[in-house]
Short mmCIF file of C-alpha atoms in Angstrom, two decimals:
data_model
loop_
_atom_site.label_atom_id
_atom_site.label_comp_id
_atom_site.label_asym_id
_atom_site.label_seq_id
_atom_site.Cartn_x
_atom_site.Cartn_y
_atom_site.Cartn_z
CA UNK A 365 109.17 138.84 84.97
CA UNK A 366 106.68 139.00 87.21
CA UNK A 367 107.66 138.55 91.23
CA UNK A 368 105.07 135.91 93.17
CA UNK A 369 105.61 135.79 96.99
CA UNK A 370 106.56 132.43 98.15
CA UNK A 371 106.49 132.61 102.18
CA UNK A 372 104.45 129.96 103.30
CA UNK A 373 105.70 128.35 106.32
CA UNK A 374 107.95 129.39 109.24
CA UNK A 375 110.68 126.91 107.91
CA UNK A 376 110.52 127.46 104.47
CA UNK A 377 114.28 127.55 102.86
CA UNK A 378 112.76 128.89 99.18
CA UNK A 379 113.79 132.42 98.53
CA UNK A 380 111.47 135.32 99.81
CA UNK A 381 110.82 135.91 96.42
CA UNK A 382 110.94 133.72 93.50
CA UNK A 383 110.63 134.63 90.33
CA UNK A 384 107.86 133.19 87.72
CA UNK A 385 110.69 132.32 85.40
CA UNK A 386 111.44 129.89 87.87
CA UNK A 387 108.23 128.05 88.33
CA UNK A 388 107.57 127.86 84.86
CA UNK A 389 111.04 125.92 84.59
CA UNK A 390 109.81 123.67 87.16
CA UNK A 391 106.52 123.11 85.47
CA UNK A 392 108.64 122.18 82.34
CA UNK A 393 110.54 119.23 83.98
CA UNK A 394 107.69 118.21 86.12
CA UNK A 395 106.06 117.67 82.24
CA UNK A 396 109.06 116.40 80.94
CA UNK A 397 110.09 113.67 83.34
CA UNK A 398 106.19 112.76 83.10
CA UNK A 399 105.24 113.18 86.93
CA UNK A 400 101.55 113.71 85.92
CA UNK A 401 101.83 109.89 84.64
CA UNK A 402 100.92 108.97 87.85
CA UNK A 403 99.79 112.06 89.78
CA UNK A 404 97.16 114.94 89.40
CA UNK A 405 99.07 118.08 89.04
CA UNK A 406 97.45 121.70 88.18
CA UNK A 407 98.62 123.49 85.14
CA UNK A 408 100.10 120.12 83.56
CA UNK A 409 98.24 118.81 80.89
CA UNK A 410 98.03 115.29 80.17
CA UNK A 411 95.85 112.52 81.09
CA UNK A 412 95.24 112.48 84.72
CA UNK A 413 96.40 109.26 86.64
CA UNK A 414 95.95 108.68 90.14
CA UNK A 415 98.60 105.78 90.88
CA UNK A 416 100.26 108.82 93.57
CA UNK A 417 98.60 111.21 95.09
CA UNK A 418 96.56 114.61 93.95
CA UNK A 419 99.52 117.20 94.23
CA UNK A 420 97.35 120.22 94.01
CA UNK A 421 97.74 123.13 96.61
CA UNK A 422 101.01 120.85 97.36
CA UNK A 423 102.53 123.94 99.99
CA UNK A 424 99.92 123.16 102.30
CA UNK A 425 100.60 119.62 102.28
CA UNK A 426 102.51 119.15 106.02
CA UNK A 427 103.84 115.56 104.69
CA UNK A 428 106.13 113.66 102.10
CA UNK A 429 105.39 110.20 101.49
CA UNK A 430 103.54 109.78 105.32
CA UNK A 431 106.87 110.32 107.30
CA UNK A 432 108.92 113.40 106.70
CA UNK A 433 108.01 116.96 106.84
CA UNK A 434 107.32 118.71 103.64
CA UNK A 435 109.66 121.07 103.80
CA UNK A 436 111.62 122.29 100.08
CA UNK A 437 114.39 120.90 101.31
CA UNK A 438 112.77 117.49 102.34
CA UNK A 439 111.16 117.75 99.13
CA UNK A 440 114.18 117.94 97.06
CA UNK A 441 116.03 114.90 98.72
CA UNK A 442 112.89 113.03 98.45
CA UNK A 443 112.53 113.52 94.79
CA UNK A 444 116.48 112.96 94.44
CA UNK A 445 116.18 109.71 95.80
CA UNK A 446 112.36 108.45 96.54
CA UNK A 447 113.94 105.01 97.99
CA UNK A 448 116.27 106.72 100.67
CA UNK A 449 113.29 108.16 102.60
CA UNK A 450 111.13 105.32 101.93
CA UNK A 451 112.39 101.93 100.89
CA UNK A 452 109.57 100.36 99.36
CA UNK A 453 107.81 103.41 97.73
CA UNK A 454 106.24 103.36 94.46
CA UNK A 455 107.62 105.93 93.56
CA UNK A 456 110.46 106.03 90.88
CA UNK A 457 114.14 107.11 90.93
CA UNK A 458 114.13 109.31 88.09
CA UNK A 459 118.21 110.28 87.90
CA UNK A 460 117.07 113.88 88.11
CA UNK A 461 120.10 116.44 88.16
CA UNK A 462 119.84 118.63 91.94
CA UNK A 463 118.89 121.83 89.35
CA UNK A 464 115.97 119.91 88.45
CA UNK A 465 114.55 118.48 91.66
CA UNK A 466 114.96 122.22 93.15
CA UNK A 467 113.27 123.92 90.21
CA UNK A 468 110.55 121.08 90.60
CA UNK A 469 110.44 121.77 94.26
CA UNK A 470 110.21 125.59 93.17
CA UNK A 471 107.08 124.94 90.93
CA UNK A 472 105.73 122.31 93.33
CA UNK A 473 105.58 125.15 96.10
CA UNK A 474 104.11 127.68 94.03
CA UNK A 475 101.14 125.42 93.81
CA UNK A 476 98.93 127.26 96.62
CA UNK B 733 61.84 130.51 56.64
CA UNK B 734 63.69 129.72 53.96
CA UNK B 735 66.12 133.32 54.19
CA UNK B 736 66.92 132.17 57.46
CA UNK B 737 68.04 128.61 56.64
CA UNK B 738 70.49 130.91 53.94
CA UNK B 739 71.50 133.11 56.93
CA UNK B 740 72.73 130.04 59.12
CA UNK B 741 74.36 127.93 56.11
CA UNK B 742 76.41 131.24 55.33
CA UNK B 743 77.46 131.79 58.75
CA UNK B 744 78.81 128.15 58.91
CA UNK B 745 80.59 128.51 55.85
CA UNK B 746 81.70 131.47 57.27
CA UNK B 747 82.93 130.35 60.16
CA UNK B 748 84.54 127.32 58.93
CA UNK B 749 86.14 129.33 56.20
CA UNK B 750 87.71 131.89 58.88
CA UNK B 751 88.85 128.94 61.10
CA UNK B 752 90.64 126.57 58.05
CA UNK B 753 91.91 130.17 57.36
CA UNK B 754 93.22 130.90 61.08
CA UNK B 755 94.43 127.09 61.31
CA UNK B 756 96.71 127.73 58.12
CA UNK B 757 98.43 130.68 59.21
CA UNK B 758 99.15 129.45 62.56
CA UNK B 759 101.28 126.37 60.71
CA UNK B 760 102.37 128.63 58.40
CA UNK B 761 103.81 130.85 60.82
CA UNK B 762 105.31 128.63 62.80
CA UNK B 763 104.06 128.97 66.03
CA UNK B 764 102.69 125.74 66.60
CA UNK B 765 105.56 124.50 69.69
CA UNK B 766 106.32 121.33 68.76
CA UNK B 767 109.42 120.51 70.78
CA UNK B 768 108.75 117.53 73.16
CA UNK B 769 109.61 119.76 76.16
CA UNK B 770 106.17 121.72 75.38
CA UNK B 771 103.52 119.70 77.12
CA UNK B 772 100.30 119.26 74.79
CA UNK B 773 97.37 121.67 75.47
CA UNK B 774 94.55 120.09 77.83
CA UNK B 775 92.42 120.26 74.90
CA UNK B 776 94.68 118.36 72.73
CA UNK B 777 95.19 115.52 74.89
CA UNK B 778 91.54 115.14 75.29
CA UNK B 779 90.97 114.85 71.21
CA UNK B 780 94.06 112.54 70.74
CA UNK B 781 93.35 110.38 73.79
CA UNK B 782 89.55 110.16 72.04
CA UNK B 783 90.84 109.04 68.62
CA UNK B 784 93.20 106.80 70.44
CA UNK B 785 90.31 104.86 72.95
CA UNK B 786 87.58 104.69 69.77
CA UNK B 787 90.17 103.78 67.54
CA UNK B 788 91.34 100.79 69.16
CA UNK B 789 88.22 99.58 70.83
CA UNK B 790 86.45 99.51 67.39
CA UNK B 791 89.59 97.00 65.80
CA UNK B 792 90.31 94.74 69.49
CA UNK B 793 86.97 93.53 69.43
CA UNK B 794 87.79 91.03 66.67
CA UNK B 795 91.00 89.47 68.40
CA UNK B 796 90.52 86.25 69.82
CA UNK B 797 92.05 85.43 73.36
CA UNK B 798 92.36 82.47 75.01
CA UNK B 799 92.31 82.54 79.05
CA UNK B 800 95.06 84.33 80.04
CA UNK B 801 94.66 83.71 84.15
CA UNK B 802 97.48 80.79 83.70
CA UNK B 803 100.48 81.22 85.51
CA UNK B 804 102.79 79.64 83.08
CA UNK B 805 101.78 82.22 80.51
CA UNK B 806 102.31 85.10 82.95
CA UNK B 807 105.94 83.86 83.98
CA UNK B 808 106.68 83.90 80.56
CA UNK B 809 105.29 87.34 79.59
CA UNK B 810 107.57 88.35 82.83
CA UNK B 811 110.47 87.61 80.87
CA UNK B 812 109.21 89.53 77.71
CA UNK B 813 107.98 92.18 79.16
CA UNK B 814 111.86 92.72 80.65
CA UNK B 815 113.41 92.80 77.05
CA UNK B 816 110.53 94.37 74.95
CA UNK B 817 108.35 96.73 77.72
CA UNK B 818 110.80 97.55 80.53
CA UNK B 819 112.92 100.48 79.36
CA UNK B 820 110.07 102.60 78.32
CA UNK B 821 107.31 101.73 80.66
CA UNK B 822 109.22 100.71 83.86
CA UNK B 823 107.88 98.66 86.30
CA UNK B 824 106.37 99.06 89.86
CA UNK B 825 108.95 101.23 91.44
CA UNK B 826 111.25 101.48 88.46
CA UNK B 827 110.59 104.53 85.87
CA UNK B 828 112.30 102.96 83.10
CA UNK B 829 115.51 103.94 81.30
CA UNK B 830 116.64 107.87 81.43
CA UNK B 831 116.76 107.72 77.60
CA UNK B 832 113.29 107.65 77.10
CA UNK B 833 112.02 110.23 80.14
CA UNK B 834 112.22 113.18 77.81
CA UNK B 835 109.22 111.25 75.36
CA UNK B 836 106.32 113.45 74.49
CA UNK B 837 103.59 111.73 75.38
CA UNK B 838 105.84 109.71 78.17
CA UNK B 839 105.61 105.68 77.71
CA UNK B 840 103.02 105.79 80.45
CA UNK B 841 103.38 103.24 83.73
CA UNK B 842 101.28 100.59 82.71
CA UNK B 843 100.70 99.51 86.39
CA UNK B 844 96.72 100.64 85.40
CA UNK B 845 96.66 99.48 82.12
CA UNK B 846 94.24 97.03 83.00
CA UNK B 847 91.97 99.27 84.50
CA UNK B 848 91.43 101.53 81.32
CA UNK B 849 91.65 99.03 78.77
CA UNK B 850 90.21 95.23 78.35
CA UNK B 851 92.63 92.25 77.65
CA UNK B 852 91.94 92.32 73.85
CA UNK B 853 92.58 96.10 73.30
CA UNK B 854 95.43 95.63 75.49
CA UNK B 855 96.48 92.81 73.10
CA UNK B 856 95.99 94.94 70.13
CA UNK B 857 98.06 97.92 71.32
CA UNK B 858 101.17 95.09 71.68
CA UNK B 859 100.23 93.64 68.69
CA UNK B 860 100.06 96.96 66.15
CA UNK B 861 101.29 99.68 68.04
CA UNK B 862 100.60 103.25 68.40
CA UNK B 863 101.20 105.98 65.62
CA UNK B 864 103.29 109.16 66.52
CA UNK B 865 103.86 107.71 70.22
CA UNK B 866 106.60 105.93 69.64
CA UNK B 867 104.88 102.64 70.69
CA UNK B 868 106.15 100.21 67.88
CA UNK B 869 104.01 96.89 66.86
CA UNK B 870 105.28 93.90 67.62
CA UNK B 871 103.17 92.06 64.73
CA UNK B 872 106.15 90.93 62.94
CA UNK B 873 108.37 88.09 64.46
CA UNK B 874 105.94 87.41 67.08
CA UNK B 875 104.21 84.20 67.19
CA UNK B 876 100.86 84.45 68.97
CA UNK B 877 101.62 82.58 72.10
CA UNK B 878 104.04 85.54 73.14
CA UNK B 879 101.32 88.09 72.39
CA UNK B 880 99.00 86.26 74.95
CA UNK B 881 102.18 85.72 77.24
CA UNK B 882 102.66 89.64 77.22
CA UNK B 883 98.78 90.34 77.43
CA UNK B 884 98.28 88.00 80.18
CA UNK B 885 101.48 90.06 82.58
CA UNK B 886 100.83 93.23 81.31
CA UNK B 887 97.22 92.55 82.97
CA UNK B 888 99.18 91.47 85.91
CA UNK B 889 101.05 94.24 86.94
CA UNK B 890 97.63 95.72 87.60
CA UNK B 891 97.54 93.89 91.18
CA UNK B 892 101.20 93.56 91.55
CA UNK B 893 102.91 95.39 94.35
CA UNK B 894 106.60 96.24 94.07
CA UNK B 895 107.51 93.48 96.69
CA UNK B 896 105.72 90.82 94.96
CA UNK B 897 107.41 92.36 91.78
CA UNK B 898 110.80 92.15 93.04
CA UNK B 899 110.95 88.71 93.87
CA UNK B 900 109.85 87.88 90.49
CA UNK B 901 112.74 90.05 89.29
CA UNK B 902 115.01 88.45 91.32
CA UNK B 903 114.00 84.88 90.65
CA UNK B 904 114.17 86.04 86.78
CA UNK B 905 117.84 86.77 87.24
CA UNK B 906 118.71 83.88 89.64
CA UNK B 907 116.44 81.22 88.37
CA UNK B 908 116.07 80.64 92.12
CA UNK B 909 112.83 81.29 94.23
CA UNK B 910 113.23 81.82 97.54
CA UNK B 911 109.59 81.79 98.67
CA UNK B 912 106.57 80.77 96.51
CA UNK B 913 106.08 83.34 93.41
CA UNK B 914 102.79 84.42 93.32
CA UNK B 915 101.69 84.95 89.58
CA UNK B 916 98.64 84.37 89.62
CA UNK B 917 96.60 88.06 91.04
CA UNK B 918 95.76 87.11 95.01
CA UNK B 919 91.66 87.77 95.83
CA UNK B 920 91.41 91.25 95.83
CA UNK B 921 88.08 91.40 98.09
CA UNK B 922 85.48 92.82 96.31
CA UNK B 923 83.16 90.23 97.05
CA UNK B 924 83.59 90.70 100.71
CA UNK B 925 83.13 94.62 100.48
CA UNK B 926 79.66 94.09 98.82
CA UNK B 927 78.83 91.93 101.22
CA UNK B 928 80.62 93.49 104.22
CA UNK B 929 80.91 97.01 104.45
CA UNK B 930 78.50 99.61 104.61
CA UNK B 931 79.01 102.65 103.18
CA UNK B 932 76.78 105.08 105.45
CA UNK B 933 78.33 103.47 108.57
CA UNK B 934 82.03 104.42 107.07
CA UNK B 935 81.26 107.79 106.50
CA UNK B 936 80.01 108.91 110.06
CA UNK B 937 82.80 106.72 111.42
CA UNK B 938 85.40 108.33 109.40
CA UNK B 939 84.08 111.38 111.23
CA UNK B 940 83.99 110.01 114.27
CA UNK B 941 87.17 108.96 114.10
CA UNK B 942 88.97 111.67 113.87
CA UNK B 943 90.29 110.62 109.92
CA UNK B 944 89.29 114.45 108.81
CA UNK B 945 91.94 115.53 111.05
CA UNK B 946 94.83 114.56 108.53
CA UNK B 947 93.03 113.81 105.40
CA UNK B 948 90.66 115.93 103.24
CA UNK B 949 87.82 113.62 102.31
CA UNK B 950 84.36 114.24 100.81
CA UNK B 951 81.19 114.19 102.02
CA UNK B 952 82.92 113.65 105.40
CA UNK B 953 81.96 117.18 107.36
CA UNK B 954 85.10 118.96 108.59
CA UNK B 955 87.71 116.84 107.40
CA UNK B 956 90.32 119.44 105.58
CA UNK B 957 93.40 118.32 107.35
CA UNK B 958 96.69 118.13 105.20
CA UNK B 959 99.29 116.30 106.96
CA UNK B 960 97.92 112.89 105.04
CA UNK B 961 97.23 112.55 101.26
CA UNK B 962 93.92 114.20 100.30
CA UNK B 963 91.03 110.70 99.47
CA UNK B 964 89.61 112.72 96.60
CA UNK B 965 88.41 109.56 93.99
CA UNK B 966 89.75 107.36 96.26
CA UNK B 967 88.48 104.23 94.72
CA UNK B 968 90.87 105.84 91.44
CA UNK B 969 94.00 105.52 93.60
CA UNK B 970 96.53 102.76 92.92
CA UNK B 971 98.21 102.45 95.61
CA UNK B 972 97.84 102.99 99.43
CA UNK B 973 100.92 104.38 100.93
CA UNK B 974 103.02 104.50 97.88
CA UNK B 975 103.46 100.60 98.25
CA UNK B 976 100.04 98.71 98.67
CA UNK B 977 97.90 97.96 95.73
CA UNK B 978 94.44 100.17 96.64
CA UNK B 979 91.72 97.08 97.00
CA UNK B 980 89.73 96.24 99.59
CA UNK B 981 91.61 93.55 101.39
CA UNK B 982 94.67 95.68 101.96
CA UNK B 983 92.80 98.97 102.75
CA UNK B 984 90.51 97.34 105.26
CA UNK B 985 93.62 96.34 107.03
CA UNK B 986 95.94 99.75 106.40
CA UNK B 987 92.99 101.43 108.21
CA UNK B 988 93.14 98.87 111.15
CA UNK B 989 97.33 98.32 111.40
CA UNK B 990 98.97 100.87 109.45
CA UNK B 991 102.22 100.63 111.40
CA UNK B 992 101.81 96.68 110.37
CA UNK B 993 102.35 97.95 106.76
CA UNK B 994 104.70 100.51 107.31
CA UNK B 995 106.67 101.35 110.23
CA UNK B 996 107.19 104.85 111.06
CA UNK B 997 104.23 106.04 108.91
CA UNK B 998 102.28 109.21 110.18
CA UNK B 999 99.12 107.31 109.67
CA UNK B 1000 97.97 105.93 113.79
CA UNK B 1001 96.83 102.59 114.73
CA UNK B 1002 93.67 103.55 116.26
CA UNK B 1003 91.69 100.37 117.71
CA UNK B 1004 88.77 99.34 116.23
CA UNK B 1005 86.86 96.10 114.94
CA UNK B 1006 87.42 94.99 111.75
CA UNK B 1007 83.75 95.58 110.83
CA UNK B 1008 84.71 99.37 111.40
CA UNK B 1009 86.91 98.69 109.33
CA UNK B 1010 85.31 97.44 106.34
CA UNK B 1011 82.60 100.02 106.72
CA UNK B 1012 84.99 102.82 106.29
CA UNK B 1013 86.79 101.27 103.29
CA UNK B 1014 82.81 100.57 101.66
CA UNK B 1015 82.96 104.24 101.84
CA UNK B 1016 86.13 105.75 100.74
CA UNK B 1017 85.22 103.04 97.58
CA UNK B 1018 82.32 104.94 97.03
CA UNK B 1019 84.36 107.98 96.25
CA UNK B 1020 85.37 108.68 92.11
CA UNK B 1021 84.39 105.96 89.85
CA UNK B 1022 86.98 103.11 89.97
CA UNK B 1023 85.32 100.43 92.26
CA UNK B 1024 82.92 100.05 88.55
CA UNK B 1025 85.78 99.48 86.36
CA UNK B 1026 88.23 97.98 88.85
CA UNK B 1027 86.13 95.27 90.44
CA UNK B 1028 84.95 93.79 87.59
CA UNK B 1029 88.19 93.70 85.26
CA UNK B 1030 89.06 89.79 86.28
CA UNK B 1031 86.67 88.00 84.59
CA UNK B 1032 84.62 90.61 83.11
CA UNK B 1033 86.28 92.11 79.91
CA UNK B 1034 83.76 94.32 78.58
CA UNK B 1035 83.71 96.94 81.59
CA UNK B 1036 86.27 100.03 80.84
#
């Protein structure tokens, strides 16, 4: 398997290295659980919806949801439970397991 | 002349000979992945959704409707739409049951419905179904009057936040209503944008203040900051700040008292007049195609 560099940020908790196996696992559940339903995500096809926002080039983004940092780990809680960082979001609890919200937080970083 | 006209209709037949070939040994093979956990090609989902949109608009047009902008009906499509709809499509800020997650093509949030379809294809796709989705019809048992009642929220949830939402839930369970339910859809303020805001204004305002800081937006010079959501399309968007439905009336105030909205939100309060204001939101409704389909969809039923 191929090795992709995933350094982006000073405070970035991913692995140095992370391995395209990985992402590609991400990319499955991010297809799965039907995230592109309502955002635009590279890579996933489907029909692109725009009731979230655009998650392309996602690492750079310095925010989740307008109040928290966007950092993996952030990311993870946030999609483990959308409605403890932000009451009244849109977005949906969607029961994922912790394997799944870090291998979507994987994929979700590898987006440059 | 009449060599080359042989020349071409060989290499068609050709061609399609080699292809029917090629598309018979890939199923023969079995290569094709057709486990649900294989997303579709890009290419794929652009044919099917095709079939799908010409499909149904060519059979809806046919269906008769009677006004569905009644409140009555819309409280009782609520309650359907909890025992026939819920589980696979969710609901503003629910995803639906785990069950049905792993669904290839997901049962998608019908939260836009209304803004790709009109009331009578809507109707249809309730009424008959969708093959190979796993969409069933509900043609059989179902008197009329609960196809219009289903139709008339389903259009709904269009303009329907998750507060507004919640307290129909909750009256739904309870049979009590604490405050007034709202269901019929409150002005969204297109009129008012038209006639308010201008879009030129917006955009050198968004500059000057400082918006490209934290947001990328186009046609605004310099503004490639990340820390916000980028406003690519944003008259596409749904909702503004994962919680507001994305019209005019609530964006023109978001821009003017975000912390109003949403306390602890990255997004300032910077002061300005409200005619500021509406310019800027005249603007970022300029951007991706939506303000077309999604101004008109009240009353006008013809506009996709």
């Amino acid at each position: 398997m191929a090795l992709t560099s995933c350094k982006s940020k000073e405070e970035n908790d991913l692995p140095i290295t992370i391995s395209e196996q990985e992402v590609q696992a991400g990319k499955k559940w991010v297809a799965a659980y039907g995230c592109i339903n309502c955002h635009q995500i590279p890579g996933v096809g489907g029909l692109t919806n725009d009731l979230g926002p655009p998650l392309g080039a996602w690492s750079q983004q310095k925010y989740i949801a307008g109040r928290i940092p966007n950092t993996p780990e952030n990311l993870t809680k946030w999609l483990l439970a959308p409605h403890g960082v932000e009451k009244e979001t849109a977005m949906p609890d969607l029961n994922l397991s912790p394997a799944e919200a870090r291998s979507i937080t994987i994929f979700l970083f590898s987006l440059k | 002349m009449k060599s080359n006209i042989r020349i071409i209709l060989l290499t068609l037949l050709t061609v399609l000979l080699v292809s029917g070939l090629g598309a018979i040994i890939l199923i023969y093979s079995g290569l094709y992945p057709i486990g649900a956990t294989s997303p579709h090609h890009e290419l794929e989902v652009r044919v099917i959704t095709w079939v799908k949109r010409r499909a149904i608009q060519t059979r809806a047009e046919n269906l008769q409707l009677p006004n569905l902008e009644d409140a009555k009906l819309i409280e009782r499509g609520f309650g359907l739409y909890q025992q026939k709809c819920l589980i696979c499509h969710g609901a503003p800020g629910d995803s639906g049951a785990a069950l049905v997650q792993g669904l290839n093509p997901n049962a998608p949030p019908l939260v836009q419905a209304k803004d790709h379809w009109t009331h009578k294809e809507i109707a249809w796709i309730i009424k008959n179904g969708i093959k190979m989705t796993g969409m069933p019809g509900y043609e059989l048992g179902q008197d009329s009057q609960e196809l219009h009642a289903l139709t008339a929220f389903v259009s709904r949830l269009n303009s329907l936040s998750v507060d507004e939402y919640e307290k129909m839930l909750a009256y739904y369970e309870t049979g009590v209503a604490t405050e007034p339910i709202r269901w019929l859809p409150p002005d969204q303020g297109w009129a008012e944008l038209q006639e308010r805001g201008q879009a030129e204004r917006g955009r050198v305002l968004l500059q000057r203040y400082g918006c490209g800081g934290c947001h990328r937006i186009p046609g605004v010079v310099g503004a490639v900051g990340r820390v916000g959501p980028p406003l690519f399309k944003w008259s596409e968007r749904h909702y503004i700040a994962g919680r507001l439905i994305n019209n005019p009336n609530n964006l023109a105030h978001w821009i003017r008292y975000p912390q109003e909205v949403e306390s602890h939100t990255m997004m300032p309060e910077i002061e300005m007049s409200e005619q500021d204001a509406w310019d800027m939101t005249r603007y970022l409704f300029s951007l991706g195609e939506g303000e077309s389909f999604r101004s008109f969809r009240d009353n006008n039923d013809t506009i996709k």
